[in-house]
Amino acid sequence: QRTDRRFFDERTCPFLQKREVNMIKSRHIIREVEEGSIARELELEPGDELLSINGKSIEDVFDYHYLVNDEYIVLLVKKANGEEWELEVEKEYEEDLGIVFENSLMDEYRSCSNHCIFCFIDQMPPGMRETLYFKDDDSRLSFLQGNYVTLTNMKDHDIDRIIEYHLAPINISFHTTNPELRCRMLRNRFGGDIFPKVDRLFRAGIEMNGQIVLCKGINDGEELERSLKDLSAYLPHLKSVSVVPVGLSRFREGLYPLESFNKKDACMVIDQIERWQKKLFDKYGLHFAHASDEWYLLAERELPEESRYDGYLQLENGVGMLRLLEEQVEESLSTQQGDDRKAKLAFATGRLAYPFISRYMKEISEKFPNIQIQGYEIRNDFFGEKITVSGLLIGQDIVKQLKGKELGEYLLLPCNLLRSGENVFLDDMTVEEVENELKVPVKIVGEEGADLVEAVLNREAGGEHKRRQMYEQTDRSYSGTAECGEVYTF
């Protein structure tokens, strides 16, 4: 994360004086002390509780990281036996203490106060694990993990901290700049009141990115034109705005009636966005507005060239992910010397990514002609065929559609199928259970193009059946699940 890390006291951060009134009280229990760390030297142990730093209570992870940065700090710690230790620490500026807390945010997760007409979590069936139904709208996860937040549950105190700590970037779900329409889309009568907050962030020079979940006949067409015009006024601090199509599962009974976009719609959206790109690039050197990859696939158009993604600012929303993966695969292959090694394997992915992964696999096979690769496009029977991203596939659909098929020596599956930090799919089926059902070893492939090439060429690659750990309960309101993170990658 890009942050301007400084040490604050009451003189530079007067709102800290009101911290006791504003904070949600959380106990900061130590779960782990890292080997060779300052905390280990201080004889801190799992079960100890951090009470304060320099006499200040800790509201959450942001307070901790900023207050702990200085070269000299005083910790107040309550030991498991009830003793309180005051520890003076001299260290390098920004040197970490090596403490892992039981709660990664050091505070309660903030749930969403909206009832968006497009929310994907409302489109999930009953009976899945509890965390999948948690709707977060927590600004701290925007900085830590790239989540998009609506700002509707943020108070002046939260904006104060962002500005004083100069946290950046913050990712904002705008959806529309029409206040009345935003209230209707979020089904929150306060949903249109966020723009004074955005104005404050803009005046403070806080870097932002934006998101618009496009719903047919609601916030597209003239409303999208209005939104892009209004949001472009926040340049250069608002670096980008992604436009993504609403994701519709088959579990929509009783929900707001929404329609899917067709090829003609997609072409119109792309043309509209690309007009704004041309208009703004000459003035700001940024293309600013970006259509997600799905629009180009639906319109049957070529993906934009790499330079039009402005450094891939919107990967979390599936903007440029397929183009970046292609660039990474080609770069990785360019460093490989073709040979006559032999292998026979298979890969499976969702409908969105399948044509692209197939093309990359063909390029690998051309350089390594004795490697035979069979691909399978997995249809999302569980959520419905309109959901084409790989991150929303479940283990049972994969097993059902691959059982009895030729899978070779091992099967490649993308890491975004798995719950963060674990080896389970959305339906709680484990990787080992998939292996047992299909009678073939499974390799979990990382997010980078080089990971894909390595998994094909190296029999030992991709052996760990886990994806990287992220903060729990993260909301991708338009595209997926409370835990999936990036749902677009192979």
PDB file of N, CA and C in Angstrom, residues 214 224 228 243 262-278 289-304 308:
ATOM      1  N   LEU A 214     -22.702  -1.362 -13.532  1.00  0.00           N
ATOM      2  CA  LEU A 214     -23.692  -0.893 -14.500  1.00  0.00           C
ATOM      3  C   LEU A 214     -24.885  -1.842 -14.557  1.00  0.00           C
ATOM      4  N   LEU A 224     -24.819   7.171 -17.184  1.00  0.00           N
ATOM      5  CA  LEU A 224     -23.393   6.873 -17.204  1.00  0.00           C
ATOM      6  C   LEU A 224     -22.615   8.070 -17.732  1.00  0.00           C
ATOM      7  N   LEU A 228     -19.626   9.881 -15.625  1.00  0.00           N
ATOM      8  CA  LEU A 228     -18.255  10.033 -16.106  1.00  0.00           C
ATOM      9  C   LEU A 228     -17.858  11.509 -16.167  1.00  0.00           C
ATOM     10  N   VAL A 243     -15.927   0.518 -15.130  1.00  0.00           N
ATOM     11  CA  VAL A 243     -17.334   0.251 -15.387  1.00  0.00           C
ATOM     12  C   VAL A 243     -17.475  -1.247 -15.605  1.00  0.00           C
ATOM     13  N   ASN A 262     -26.439  -7.387 -23.584  1.00  0.00           N
ATOM     14  CA  ASN A 262     -26.159  -8.177 -24.782  1.00  0.00           C
ATOM     15  C   ASN A 262     -24.996  -7.555 -25.558  1.00  0.00           C
ATOM     16  N   LYS A 263     -24.683  -8.121 -26.706  1.00  0.00           N
ATOM     17  CA  LYS A 263     -23.547  -7.665 -27.509  1.00  0.00           C
ATOM     18  C   LYS A 263     -23.705  -6.206 -27.918  1.00  0.00           C
ATOM     19  N   LYS A 264     -24.892  -5.819 -28.349  1.00  0.00           N
ATOM     20  CA  LYS A 264     -25.132  -4.437 -28.766  1.00  0.00           C
ATOM     21  C   LYS A 264     -24.916  -3.482 -27.598  1.00  0.00           C
ATOM     22  N   ASP A 265     -25.424  -3.851 -26.422  1.00  0.00           N
ATOM     23  CA  ASP A 265     -25.228  -3.023 -25.231  1.00  0.00           C
ATOM     24  C   ASP A 265     -23.739  -2.844 -24.935  1.00  0.00           C
ATOM     25  N   ALA A 266     -23.006  -3.948 -25.008  1.00  0.00           N
ATOM     26  CA  ALA A 266     -21.575  -3.908 -24.699  1.00  0.00           C
ATOM     27  C   ALA A 266     -20.832  -2.989 -25.654  1.00  0.00           C
ATOM     28  N   CYS A 267     -21.181  -3.038 -26.909  1.00  0.00           N
ATOM     29  CA  CYS A 267     -20.535  -2.158 -27.896  1.00  0.00           C
ATOM     30  C   CYS A 267     -20.797  -0.690 -27.565  1.00  0.00           C
ATOM     31  N   MET A 268     -22.024  -0.388 -27.154  1.00  0.00           N
ATOM     32  CA  MET A 268     -22.368   0.994 -26.809  1.00  0.00           C
ATOM     33  C   MET A 268     -21.598   1.469 -25.577  1.00  0.00           C
ATOM     34  N   VAL A 269     -21.481   0.608 -24.585  1.00  0.00           N
ATOM     35  CA  VAL A 269     -20.743   0.969 -23.376  1.00  0.00           C
ATOM     36  C   VAL A 269     -19.274   1.220 -23.702  1.00  0.00           C
ATOM     37  N   ILE A 270     -18.671   0.339 -24.480  1.00  0.00           N
ATOM     38  CA  ILE A 270     -17.258   0.496 -24.848  1.00  0.00           C
ATOM     39  C   ILE A 270     -17.045   1.784 -25.624  1.00  0.00           C
ATOM     40  N   ASP A 271     -17.915   2.047 -26.602  1.00  0.00           N
ATOM     41  CA  ASP A 271     -17.773   3.280 -27.398  1.00  0.00           C
ATOM     42  C   ASP A 271     -17.868   4.518 -26.508  1.00  0.00           C
ATOM     43  N   GLN A 272     -18.801   4.487 -25.566  1.00  0.00           N
ATOM     44  CA  GLN A 272     -18.997   5.616 -24.661  1.00  0.00           C
ATOM     45  C   GLN A 272     -17.752   5.843 -23.807  1.00  0.00           C
ATOM     46  N   ILE A 273     -17.211   4.777 -23.269  1.00  0.00           N
ATOM     47  CA  ILE A 273     -16.026   4.875 -22.414  1.00  0.00           C
ATOM     48  C   ILE A 273     -14.812   5.314 -23.219  1.00  0.00           C
ATOM     49  N   GLU A 274     -14.641   4.763 -24.401  1.00  0.00           N
ATOM     50  CA  GLU A 274     -13.467   5.094 -25.200  1.00  0.00           C
ATOM     51  C   GLU A 274     -13.499   6.545 -25.685  1.00  0.00           C
ATOM     52  N   ARG A 275     -14.690   7.115 -25.866  1.00  0.00           N
ATOM     53  CA  ARG A 275     -14.777   8.541 -26.193  1.00  0.00           C
ATOM     54  C   ARG A 275     -14.214   9.378 -25.048  1.00  0.00           C
ATOM     55  N   TRP A 276     -14.572   9.005 -23.813  1.00  0.00           N
ATOM     56  CA  TRP A 276     -14.058   9.718 -22.658  1.00  0.00           C
ATOM     57  C   TRP A 276     -12.558   9.516 -22.501  1.00  0.00           C
ATOM     58  N   GLN A 277     -12.067   8.332 -22.811  1.00  0.00           N
ATOM     59  CA  GLN A 277     -10.629   8.082 -22.723  1.00  0.00           C
ATOM     60  C   GLN A 277      -9.851   9.039 -23.624  1.00  0.00           C
ATOM     61  N   LYS A 278     -10.301   9.181 -24.860  1.00  0.00           N
ATOM     62  CA  LYS A 278      -9.620  10.067 -25.808  1.00  0.00           C
ATOM     63  C   LYS A 278      -9.678  11.514 -25.348  1.00  0.00           C
ATOM     64  N   ALA A 289     -11.334   6.393 -17.496  1.00  0.00           N
ATOM     65  CA  ALA A 289     -12.481   5.473 -17.511  1.00  0.00           C
ATOM     66  C   ALA A 289     -12.084   4.175 -18.209  1.00  0.00           C
ATOM     67  N   HIS A 290     -12.469   3.054 -17.604  1.00  0.00           N
ATOM     68  CA  HIS A 290     -12.059   1.749 -18.131  1.00  0.00           C
ATOM     69  C   HIS A 290     -13.229   0.774 -18.116  1.00  0.00           C
ATOM     70  N   ALA A 291     -13.405   0.076 -19.224  1.00  0.00           N
ATOM     71  CA  ALA A 291     -14.396  -0.993 -19.304  1.00  0.00           C
ATOM     72  C   ALA A 291     -13.737  -2.294 -18.876  1.00  0.00           C
ATOM     73  N   SER A 292     -14.415  -3.068 -18.046  1.00  0.00           N
ATOM     74  CA  SER A 292     -13.856  -4.351 -17.617  1.00  0.00           C
ATOM     75  C   SER A 292     -13.766  -5.313 -18.791  1.00  0.00           C
ATOM     76  N   ASP A 293     -12.951  -6.349 -18.616  1.00  0.00           N
ATOM     77  CA  ASP A 293     -12.702  -7.310 -19.697  1.00  0.00           C
ATOM     78  C   ASP A 293     -13.985  -7.921 -20.243  1.00  0.00           C
ATOM     79  N   GLU A 294     -14.974  -8.105 -19.380  1.00  0.00           N
ATOM     80  CA  GLU A 294     -16.223  -8.757 -19.811  1.00  0.00           C
ATOM     81  C   GLU A 294     -16.906  -8.019 -20.961  1.00  0.00           C
ATOM     82  N   TRP A 295     -16.840  -6.682 -20.927  1.00  0.00           N
ATOM     83  CA  TRP A 295     -17.488  -5.913 -21.996  1.00  0.00           C
ATOM     84  C   TRP A 295     -16.888  -6.259 -23.354  1.00  0.00           C
ATOM     85  N   TYR A 296     -15.551  -6.367 -23.406  1.00  0.00           N
ATOM     86  CA  TYR A 296     -14.877  -6.652 -24.675  1.00  0.00           C
ATOM     87  C   TYR A 296     -15.183  -8.066 -25.155  1.00  0.00           C
ATOM     88  N   LEU A 297     -15.272  -9.001 -24.224  1.00  0.00           N
ATOM     89  CA  LEU A 297     -15.610 -10.374 -24.614  1.00  0.00           C
ATOM     90  C   LEU A 297     -17.048 -10.449 -25.098  1.00  0.00           C
ATOM     91  N   LEU A 298     -17.967  -9.758 -24.417  1.00  0.00           N
ATOM     92  CA  LEU A 298     -19.366  -9.751 -24.815  1.00  0.00           C
ATOM     93  C   LEU A 298     -19.547  -9.064 -26.164  1.00  0.00           C
ATOM     94  N   ALA A 299     -18.774  -8.008 -26.403  1.00  0.00           N
ATOM     95  CA  ALA A 299     -18.856  -7.278 -27.673  1.00  0.00           C
ATOM     96  C   ALA A 299     -18.075  -7.965 -28.789  1.00  0.00           C
ATOM     97  N   GLU A 300     -17.309  -9.001 -28.420  1.00  0.00           N
ATOM     98  CA  GLU A 300     -16.460  -9.729 -29.372  1.00  0.00           C
ATOM     99  C   GLU A 300     -15.448  -8.787 -30.017  1.00  0.00           C
ATOM    100  N   ARG A 301     -14.839  -7.948 -29.164  1.00  0.00           N
ATOM    101  CA  ARG A 301     -13.803  -7.030 -29.615  1.00  0.00           C
ATOM    102  C   ARG A 301     -12.475  -7.381 -28.966  1.00  0.00           C
ATOM    103  N   GLU A 302     -11.383  -6.958 -29.614  1.00  0.00           N
ATOM    104  CA  GLU A 302     -10.061  -7.180 -29.062  1.00  0.00           C
ATOM    105  C   GLU A 302      -9.889  -6.374 -27.772  1.00  0.00           C
ATOM    106  N   LEU A 303      -9.150  -6.936 -26.828  1.00  0.00           N
ATOM    107  CA  LEU A 303      -8.838  -6.200 -25.611  1.00  0.00           C
ATOM    108  C   LEU A 303      -7.959  -5.001 -25.935  1.00  0.00           C
ATOM    109  N   PRO A 304      -8.071  -3.913 -25.176  1.00  0.00           N
ATOM    110  CA  PRO A 304      -7.188  -2.764 -25.393  1.00  0.00           C
ATOM    111  C   PRO A 304      -5.721  -3.152 -25.217  1.00  0.00           C
ATOM    112  N   ARG A 308      -3.174   1.374 -22.574  1.00  0.00           N
ATOM    113  CA  ARG A 308      -4.441   2.026 -22.264  1.00  0.00           C
ATOM    114  C   ARG A 308      -4.961   1.697 -20.875  1.00  0.00           C
TER     115      ARG A 308
END
